[in-house]
CSV table of C-alpha atoms in Angstrom, one decimal:
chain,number,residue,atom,x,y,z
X,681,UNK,CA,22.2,23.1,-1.7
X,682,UNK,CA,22.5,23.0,2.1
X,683,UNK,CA,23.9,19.9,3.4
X,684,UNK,CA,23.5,17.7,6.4
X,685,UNK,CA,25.7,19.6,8.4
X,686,UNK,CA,24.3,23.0,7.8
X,687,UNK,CA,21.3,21.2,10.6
X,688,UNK,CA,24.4,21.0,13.1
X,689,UNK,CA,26.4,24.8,13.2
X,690,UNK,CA,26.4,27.0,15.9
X,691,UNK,CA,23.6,29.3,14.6
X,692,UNK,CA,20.9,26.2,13.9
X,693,UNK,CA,18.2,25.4,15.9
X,694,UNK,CA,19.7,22.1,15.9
X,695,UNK,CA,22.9,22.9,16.6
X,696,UNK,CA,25.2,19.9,18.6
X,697,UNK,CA,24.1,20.9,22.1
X,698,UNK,CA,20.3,21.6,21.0
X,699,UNK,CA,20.4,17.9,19.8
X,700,UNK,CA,19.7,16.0,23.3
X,701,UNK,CA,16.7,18.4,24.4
X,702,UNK,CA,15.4,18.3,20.5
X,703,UNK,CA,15.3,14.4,20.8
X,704,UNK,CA,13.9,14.6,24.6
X,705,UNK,CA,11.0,16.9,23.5
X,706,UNK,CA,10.3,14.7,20.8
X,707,UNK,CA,10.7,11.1,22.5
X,708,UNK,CA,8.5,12.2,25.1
X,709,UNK,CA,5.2,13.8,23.1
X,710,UNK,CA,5.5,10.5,21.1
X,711,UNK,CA,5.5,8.2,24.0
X,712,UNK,CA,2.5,10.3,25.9
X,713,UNK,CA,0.4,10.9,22.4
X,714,UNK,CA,1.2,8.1,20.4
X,715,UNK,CA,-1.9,6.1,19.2
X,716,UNK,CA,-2.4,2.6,20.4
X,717,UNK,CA,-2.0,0.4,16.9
X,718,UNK,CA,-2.0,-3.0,17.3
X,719,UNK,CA,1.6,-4.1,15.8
X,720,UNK,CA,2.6,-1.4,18.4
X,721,UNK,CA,1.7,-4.2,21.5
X,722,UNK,CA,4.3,-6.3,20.3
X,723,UNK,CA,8.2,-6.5,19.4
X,724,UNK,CA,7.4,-9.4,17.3
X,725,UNK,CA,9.6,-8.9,14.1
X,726,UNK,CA,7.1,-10.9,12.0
X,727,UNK,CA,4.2,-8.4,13.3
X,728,UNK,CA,6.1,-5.8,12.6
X,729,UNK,CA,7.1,-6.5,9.0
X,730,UNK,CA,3.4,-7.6,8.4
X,731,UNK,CA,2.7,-3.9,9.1
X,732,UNK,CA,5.1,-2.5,7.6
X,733,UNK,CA,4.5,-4.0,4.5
X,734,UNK,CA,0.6,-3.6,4.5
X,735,UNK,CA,1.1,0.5,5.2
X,736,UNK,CA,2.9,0.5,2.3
X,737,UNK,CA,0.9,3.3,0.0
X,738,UNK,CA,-2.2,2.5,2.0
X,739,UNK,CA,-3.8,4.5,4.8
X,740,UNK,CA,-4.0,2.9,8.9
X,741,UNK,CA,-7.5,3.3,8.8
X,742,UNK,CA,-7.5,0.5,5.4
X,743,UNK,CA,-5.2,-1.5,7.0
X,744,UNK,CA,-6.4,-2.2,10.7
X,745,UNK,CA,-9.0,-5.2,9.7
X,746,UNK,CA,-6.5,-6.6,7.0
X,747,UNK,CA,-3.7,-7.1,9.9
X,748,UNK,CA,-6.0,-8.4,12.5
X,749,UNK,CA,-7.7,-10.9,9.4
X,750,UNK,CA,-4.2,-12.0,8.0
X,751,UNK,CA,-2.8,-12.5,11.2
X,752,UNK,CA,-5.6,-14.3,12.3
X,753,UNK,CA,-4.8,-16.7,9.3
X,754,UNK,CA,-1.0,-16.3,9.2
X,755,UNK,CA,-0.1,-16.1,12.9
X,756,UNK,CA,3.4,-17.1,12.3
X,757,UNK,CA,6.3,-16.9,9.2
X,758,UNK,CA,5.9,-20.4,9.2
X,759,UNK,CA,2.2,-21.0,8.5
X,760,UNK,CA,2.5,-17.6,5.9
X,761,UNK,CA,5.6,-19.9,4.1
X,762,UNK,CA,3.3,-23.0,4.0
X,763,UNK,CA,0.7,-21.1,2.2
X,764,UNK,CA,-0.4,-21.5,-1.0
X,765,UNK,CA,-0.4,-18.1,-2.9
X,766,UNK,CA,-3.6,-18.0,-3.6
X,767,UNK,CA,-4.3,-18.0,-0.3
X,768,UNK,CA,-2.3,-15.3,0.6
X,769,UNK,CA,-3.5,-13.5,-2.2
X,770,UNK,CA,-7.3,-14.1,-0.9
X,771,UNK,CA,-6.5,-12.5,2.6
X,772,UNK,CA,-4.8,-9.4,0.8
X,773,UNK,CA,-7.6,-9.2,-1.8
X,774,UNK,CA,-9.2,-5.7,-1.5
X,775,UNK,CA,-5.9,-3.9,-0.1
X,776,UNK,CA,-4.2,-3.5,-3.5
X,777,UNK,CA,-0.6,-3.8,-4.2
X,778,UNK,CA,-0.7,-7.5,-4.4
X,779,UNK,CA,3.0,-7.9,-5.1
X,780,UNK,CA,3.5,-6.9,-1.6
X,781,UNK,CA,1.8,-10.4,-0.6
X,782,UNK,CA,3.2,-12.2,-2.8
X,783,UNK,CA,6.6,-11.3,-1.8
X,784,UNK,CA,6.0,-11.4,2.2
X,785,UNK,CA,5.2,-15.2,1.1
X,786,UNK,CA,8.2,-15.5,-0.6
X,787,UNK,CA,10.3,-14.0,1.8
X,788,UNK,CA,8.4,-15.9,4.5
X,789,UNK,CA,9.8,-18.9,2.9
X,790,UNK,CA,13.1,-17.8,3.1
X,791,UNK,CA,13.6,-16.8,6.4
X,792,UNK,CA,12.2,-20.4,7.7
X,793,UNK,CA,15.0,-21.8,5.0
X,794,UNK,CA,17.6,-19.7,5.6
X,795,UNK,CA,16.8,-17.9,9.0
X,796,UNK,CA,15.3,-20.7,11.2
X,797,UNK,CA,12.5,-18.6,10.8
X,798,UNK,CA,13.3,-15.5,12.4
X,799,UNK,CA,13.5,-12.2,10.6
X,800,UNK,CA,17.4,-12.2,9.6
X,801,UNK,CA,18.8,-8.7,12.6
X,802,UNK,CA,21.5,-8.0,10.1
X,803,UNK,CA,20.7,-5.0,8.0
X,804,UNK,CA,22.4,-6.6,4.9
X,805,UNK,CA,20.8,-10.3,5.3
X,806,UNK,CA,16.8,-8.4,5.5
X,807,UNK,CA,17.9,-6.1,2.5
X,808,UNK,CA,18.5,-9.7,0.4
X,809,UNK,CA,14.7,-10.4,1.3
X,810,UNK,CA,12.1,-9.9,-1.9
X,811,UNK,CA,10.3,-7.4,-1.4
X,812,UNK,CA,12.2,-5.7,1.5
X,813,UNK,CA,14.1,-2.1,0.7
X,814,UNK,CA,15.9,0.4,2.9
X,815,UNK,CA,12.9,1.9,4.5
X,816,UNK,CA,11.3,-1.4,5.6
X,817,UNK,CA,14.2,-2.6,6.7
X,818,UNK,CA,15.3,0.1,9.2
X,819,UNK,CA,11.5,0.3,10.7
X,820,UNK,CA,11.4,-3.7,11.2
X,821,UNK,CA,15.3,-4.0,12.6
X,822,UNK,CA,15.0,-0.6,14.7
X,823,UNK,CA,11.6,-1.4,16.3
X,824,UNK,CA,12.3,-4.9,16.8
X,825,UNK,CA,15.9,-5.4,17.5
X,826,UNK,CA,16.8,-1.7,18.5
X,827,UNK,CA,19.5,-1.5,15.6
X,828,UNK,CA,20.6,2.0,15.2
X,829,UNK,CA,19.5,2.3,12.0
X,830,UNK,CA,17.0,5.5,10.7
X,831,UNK,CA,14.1,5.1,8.6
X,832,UNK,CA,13.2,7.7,5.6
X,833,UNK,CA,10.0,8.0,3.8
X,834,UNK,CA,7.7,10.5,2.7
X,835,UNK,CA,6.5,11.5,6.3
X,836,UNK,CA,10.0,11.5,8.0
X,837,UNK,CA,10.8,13.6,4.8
X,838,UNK,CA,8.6,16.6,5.2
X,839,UNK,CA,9.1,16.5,8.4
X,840,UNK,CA,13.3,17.3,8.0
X,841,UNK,CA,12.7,19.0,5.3
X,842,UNK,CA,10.7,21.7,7.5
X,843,UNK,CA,12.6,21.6,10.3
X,844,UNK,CA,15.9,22.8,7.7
X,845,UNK,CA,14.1,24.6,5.7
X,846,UNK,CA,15.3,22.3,3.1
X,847,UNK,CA,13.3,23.6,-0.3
X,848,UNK,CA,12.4,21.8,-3.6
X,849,UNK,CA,11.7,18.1,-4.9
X,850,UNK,CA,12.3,15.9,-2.1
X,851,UNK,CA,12.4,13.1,-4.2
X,852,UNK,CA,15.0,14.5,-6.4
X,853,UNK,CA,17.9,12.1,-5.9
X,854,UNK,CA,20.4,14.5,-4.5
X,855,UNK,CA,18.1,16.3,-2.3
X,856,UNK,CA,17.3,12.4,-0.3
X,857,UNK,CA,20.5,11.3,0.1
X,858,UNK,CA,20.8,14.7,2.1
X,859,UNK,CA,17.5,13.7,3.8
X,860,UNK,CA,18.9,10.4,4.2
X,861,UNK,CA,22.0,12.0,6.1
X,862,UNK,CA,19.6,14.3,8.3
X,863,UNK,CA,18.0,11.4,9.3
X,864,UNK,CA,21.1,8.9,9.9
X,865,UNK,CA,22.8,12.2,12.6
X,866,UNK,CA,19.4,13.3,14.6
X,867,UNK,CA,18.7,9.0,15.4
X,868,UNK,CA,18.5,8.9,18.9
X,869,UNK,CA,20.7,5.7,19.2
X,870,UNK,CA,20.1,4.7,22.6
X,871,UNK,CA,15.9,4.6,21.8
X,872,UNK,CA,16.1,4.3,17.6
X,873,UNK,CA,12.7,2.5,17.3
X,874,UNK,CA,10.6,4.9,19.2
X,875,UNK,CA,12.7,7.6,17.7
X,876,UNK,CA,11.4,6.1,14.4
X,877,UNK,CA,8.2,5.7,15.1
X,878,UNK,CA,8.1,9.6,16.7
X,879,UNK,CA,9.1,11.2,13.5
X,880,UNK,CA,6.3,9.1,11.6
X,881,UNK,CA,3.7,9.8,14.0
X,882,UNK,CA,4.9,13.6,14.0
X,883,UNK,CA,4.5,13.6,10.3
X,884,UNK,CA,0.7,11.7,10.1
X,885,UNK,CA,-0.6,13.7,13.0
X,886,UNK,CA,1.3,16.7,13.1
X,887,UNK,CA,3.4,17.9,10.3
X,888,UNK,CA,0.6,17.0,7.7
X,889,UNK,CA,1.2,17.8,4.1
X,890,UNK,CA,-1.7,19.9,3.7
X,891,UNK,CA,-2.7,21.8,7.3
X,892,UNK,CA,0.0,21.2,9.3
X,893,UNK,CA,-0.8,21.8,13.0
X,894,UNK,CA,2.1,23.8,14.2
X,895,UNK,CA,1.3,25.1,17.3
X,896,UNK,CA,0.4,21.6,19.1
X,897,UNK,CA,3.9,20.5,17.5
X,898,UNK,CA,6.0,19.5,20.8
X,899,UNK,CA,9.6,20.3,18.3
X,900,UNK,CA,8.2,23.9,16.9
X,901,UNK,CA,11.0,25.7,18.1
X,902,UNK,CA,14.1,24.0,16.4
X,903,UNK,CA,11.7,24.1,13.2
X,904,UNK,CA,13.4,26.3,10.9
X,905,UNK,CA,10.4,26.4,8.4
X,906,UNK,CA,8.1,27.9,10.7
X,907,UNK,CA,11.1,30.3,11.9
X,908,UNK,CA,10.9,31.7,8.9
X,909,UNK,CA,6.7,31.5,7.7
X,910,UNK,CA,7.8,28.6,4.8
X,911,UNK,CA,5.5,26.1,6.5
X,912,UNK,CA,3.4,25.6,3.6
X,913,UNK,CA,6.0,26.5,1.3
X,914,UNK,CA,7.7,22.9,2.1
X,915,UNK,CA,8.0,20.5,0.5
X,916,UNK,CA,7.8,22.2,-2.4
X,917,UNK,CA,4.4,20.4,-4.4
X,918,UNK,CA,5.5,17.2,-6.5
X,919,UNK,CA,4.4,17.9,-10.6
X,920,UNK,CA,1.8,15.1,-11.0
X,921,UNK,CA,1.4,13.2,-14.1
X,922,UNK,CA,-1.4,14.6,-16.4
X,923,UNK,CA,-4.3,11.7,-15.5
X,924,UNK,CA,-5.5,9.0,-18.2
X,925,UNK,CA,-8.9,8.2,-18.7
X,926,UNK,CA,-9.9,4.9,-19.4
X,927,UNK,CA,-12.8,2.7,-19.8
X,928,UNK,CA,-13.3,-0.5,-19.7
X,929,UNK,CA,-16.3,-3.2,-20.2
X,930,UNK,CA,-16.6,-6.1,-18.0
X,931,UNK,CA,-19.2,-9.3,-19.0
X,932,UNK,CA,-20.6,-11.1,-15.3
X,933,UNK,CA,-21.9,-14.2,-17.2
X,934,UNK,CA,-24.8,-15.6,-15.4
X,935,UNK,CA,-25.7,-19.4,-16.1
X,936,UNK,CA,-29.8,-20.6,-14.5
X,937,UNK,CA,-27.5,-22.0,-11.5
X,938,UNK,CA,-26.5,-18.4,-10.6
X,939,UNK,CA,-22.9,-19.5,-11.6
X,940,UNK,CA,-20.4,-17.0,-12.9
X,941,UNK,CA,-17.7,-16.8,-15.1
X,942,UNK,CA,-13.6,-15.9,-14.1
X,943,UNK,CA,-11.0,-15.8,-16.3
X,944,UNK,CA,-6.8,-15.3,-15.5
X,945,UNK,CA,-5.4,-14.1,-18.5
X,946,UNK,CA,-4.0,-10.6,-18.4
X,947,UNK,CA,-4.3,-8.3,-21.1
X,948,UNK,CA,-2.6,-4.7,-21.8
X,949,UNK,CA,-4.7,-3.0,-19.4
X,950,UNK,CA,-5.2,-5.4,-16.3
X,951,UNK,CA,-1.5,-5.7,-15.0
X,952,UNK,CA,-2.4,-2.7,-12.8
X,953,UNK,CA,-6.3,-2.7,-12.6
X,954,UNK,CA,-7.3,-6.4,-12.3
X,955,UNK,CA,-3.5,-7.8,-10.5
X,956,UNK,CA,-3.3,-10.3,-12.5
X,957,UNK,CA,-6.0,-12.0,-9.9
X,958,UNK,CA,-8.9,-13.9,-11.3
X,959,UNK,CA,-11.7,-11.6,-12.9
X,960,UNK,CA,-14.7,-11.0,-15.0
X,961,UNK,CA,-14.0,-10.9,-19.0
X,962,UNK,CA,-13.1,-7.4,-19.8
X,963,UNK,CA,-11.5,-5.2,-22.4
X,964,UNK,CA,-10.9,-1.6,-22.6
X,965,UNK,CA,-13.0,-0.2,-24.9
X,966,UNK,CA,-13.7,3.2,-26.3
X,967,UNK,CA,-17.1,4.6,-28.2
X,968,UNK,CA,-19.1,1.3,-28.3
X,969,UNK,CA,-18.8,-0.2,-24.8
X,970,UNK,CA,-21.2,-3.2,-25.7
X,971,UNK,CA,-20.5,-3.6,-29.0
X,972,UNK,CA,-16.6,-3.9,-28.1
X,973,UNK,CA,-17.0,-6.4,-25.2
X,974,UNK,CA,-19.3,-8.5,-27.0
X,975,UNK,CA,-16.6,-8.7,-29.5
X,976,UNK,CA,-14.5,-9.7,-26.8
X,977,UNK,CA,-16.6,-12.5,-25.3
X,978,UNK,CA,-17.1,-14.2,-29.3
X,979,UNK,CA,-12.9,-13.3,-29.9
X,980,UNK,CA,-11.7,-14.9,-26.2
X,981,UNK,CA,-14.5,-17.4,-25.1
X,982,UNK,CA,-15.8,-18.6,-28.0
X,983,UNK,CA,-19.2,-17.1,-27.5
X,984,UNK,CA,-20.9,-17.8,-31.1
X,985,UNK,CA,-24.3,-18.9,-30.1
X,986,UNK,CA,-27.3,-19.1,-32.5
X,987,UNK,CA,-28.8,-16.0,-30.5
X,988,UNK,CA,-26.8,-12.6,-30.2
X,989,UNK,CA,-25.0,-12.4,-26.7
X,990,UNK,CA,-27.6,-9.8,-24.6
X,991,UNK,CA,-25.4,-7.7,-22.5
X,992,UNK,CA,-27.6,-5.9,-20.0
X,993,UNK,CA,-26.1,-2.9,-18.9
X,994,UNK,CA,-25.5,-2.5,-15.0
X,995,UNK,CA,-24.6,0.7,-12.9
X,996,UNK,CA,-21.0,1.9,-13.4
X,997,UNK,CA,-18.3,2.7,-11.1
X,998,UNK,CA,-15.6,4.6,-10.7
X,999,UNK,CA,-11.9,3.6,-9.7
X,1000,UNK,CA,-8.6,5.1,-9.2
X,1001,UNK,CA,-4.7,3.5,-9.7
X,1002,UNK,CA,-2.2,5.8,-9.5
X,1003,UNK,CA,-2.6,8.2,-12.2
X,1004,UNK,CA,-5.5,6.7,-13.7
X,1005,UNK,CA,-9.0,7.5,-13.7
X,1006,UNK,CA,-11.0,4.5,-14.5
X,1007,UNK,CA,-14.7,3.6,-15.4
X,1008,UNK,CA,-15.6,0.6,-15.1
X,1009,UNK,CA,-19.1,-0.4,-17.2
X,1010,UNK,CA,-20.2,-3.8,-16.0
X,1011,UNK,CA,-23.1,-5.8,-18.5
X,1012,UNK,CA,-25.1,-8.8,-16.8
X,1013,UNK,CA,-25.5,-11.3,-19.6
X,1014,UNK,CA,-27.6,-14.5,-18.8
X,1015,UNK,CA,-25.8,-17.8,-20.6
X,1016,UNK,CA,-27.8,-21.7,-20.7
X,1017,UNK,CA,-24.3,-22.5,-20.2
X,1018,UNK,CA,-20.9,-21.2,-19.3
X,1019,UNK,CA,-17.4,-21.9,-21.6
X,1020,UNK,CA,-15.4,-24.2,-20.6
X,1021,UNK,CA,-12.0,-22.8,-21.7
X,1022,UNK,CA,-8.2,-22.7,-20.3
X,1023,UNK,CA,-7.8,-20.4,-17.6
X,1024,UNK,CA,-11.1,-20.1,-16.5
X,1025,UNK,CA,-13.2,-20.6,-13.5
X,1026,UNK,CA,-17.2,-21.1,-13.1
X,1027,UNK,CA,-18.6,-20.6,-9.7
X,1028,UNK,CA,-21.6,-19.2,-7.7
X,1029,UNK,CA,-21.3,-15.2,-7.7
X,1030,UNK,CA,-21.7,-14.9,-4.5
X,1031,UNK,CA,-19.1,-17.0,-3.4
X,1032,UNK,CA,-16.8,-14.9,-5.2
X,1033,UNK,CA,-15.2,-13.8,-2.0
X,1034,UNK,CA,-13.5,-17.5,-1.7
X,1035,UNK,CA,-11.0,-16.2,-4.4
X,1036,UNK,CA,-8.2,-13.8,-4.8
X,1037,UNK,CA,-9.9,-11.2,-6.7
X,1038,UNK,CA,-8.9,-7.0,-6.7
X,1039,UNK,CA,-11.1,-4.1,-5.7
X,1040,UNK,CA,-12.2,-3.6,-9.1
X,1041,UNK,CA,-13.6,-7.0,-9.5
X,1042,UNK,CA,-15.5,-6.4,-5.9
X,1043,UNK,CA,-17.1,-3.0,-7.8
X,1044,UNK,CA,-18.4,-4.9,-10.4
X,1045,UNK,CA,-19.6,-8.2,-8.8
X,1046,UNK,CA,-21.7,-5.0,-6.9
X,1047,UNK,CA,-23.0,-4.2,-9.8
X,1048,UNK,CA,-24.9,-7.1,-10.2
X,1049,UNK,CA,-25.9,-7.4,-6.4
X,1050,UNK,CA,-29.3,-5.6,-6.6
X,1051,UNK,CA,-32.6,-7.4,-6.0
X,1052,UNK,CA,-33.3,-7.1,-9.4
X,1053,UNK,CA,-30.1,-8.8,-11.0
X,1054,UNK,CA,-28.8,-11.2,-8.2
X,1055,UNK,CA,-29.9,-14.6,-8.1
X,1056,UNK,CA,-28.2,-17.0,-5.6
């Protein structure tokens, strides 16, 4: 395997003396082309980490409102660490992820404890933060503080890996420690936050995984991969795991006052899809949707009425985690009265936004928003 080094003898492209016109070219496209974000106005720490954290897995474009809305509510680590986590959990509902929030509260409370609530400059004090790794850690301390440390994730990745011609699994242990190394000798130490942020911008805009744009790339000619026509050779496609199907039936109980029923109590399929948030009765269910769910609703709720439950059926919708492909079947069923039961909560449908709920709740509460089945 080629190590670290191999990027630094006399016949590379980023050989010692190519390394201060490589990091030139670079630094300056970014600073001319780079896009005008809003947590790149500030050297806030907190600002930064909020971002940080919320691009975690999740694309700009779904983040932008969520940073401007939880900052409007959070505008300090000291008003996050007061919160309530259901609070928190409202502002991030929709984004996904929720143990992100739930640990940016947690650590919020820790750096007011511990940090006189400032975000800890010491590499080692913001690693012992929940929810706060390696990558984080060097994009908040090097963008904020100007510590000298270099970030590695996917983008950064691909974009080393072309520039080497490094081939294979980039995830593979081995093969990102010698990323990891790459990354750690071409920092640009005297400018290490915009450094960062040029090799992620390079590899969003630029480097992309699928059509990468070469010929407006302002570092094409230390790239090694495109030396030597392996540009869409590298990274070498990840096997994905073989997708589940899976189904599942959710009740919206409707009472004459347009109230609704929400339950918390996880089952074996909801850690992922629901968050453990609040959210209609559901089960997964395979041949018999209605059957099944009515089952449910009589097993959980205690719904054993002289009439049969009527479960109208509602339009269904589709939903994705990770490597699951979900349906989701919602039924309207119209109650004289809602069960009263531990870990449950009754309240209009439509002010279901006032709780922290996940994405698939919000597709099924749709469901039932039609003229013909919403009632206020």
């Amino acid at each position: 395997m080629r190590s670290a080094r191999s990027l630094a003898t006399s016949h590379s492209p980023l050989a010692t003396r190519s390394l201060a016109p490589f990091r030139r070219a670079l630094l300056a496209w970014f600073r001319a082309h780079r896009r005008d974000l809003p947590w790149r106005r500030s050297r806030d720490p907190y600002r930064i980490w909020v971002a940080e954290v919320m691009l975690q897995q999740t694309r700009i474009a779904a983040v932008l409102p969520y940073y401007h809305r939880f900052l409007k509510k959070f505008s300090s680590v000291e008003r996050l660490a007061r919160a309530r986590e259901a609070e928190v959990l409202r502002a991030w509902s929709g984004l996904g992820y929720y143990s992100r929030a739930k640990n940016l509260r947690r650590a919020a409370g820790e750096i007011v404890a511990r940090h006189e609530g400032q975000f800890p400059p010491s590499l080692e004090a913001a690693l012992a933060l929940p929810g706060i790794g390696r990558y984080t850690a060097a994009a908040v301390l090097s963008i904020a503080y100007d510590a000298p440390l270099a970030v590695l994730d996917g983008n950064v990745a691909r974009v080393l890996a072309r520039l080497g011609a490094i081939r294979g699994d980039l995830r593979a242990p081995r093969r990102w420690r010698q990323l990891e190394e790459i990354a750690r000798r071409l920092l640009a130490r005297r400018a290490p936050g915009d450094w960062n942020q040029a090799l992620m911008e390079l590899g969003e805009t630029v480097c992309a995984p699928q059509v990468p744009r070469c010929a407006e790339c302002p570092v094409q000619r230390w790239c090694r991969a495109y030396a030597r026509n392996l540009t869409f050779k590298i990274p070498a496609p990840r096997r994905k795991r073989d997708a589940i199907h899976v189904r599942i039936a959710a009740a919206i109980l409707r009472d004459p006052r347009g109230r609704t029923l929400l339950v918390r109590d996880p089952g074996a399929h909801d850690g992922v899809l629901f968050s453990r948030m609040w959210q209609f009765p559901a089960v997964e269910v395979t041949r018999q949707p209605e059957l099944e769910l009515a089952a449910h609703l009589r097993a959980t709720l205690a719904l054993n009425g002289a009439a049969p439950l009527k479960l109208q059926p509602l339009p269904a919708a589709r939903h994705g985690v990770t490597f699951r492909n979900i349906t989701l079947l919602p039924f309207l069923a119209r109650v004289a009265r809602l069960p009263k039961r531990p870990r449950t909560r009754i309240l209009p449908l439509a002010r279901l936004r006032d709780v922290p709920v996940s994405s698939a709740t919000r597709k099924i509460a749709a469901a039932a928003s039609t003229p013909d089945n919403y009632c206020a």
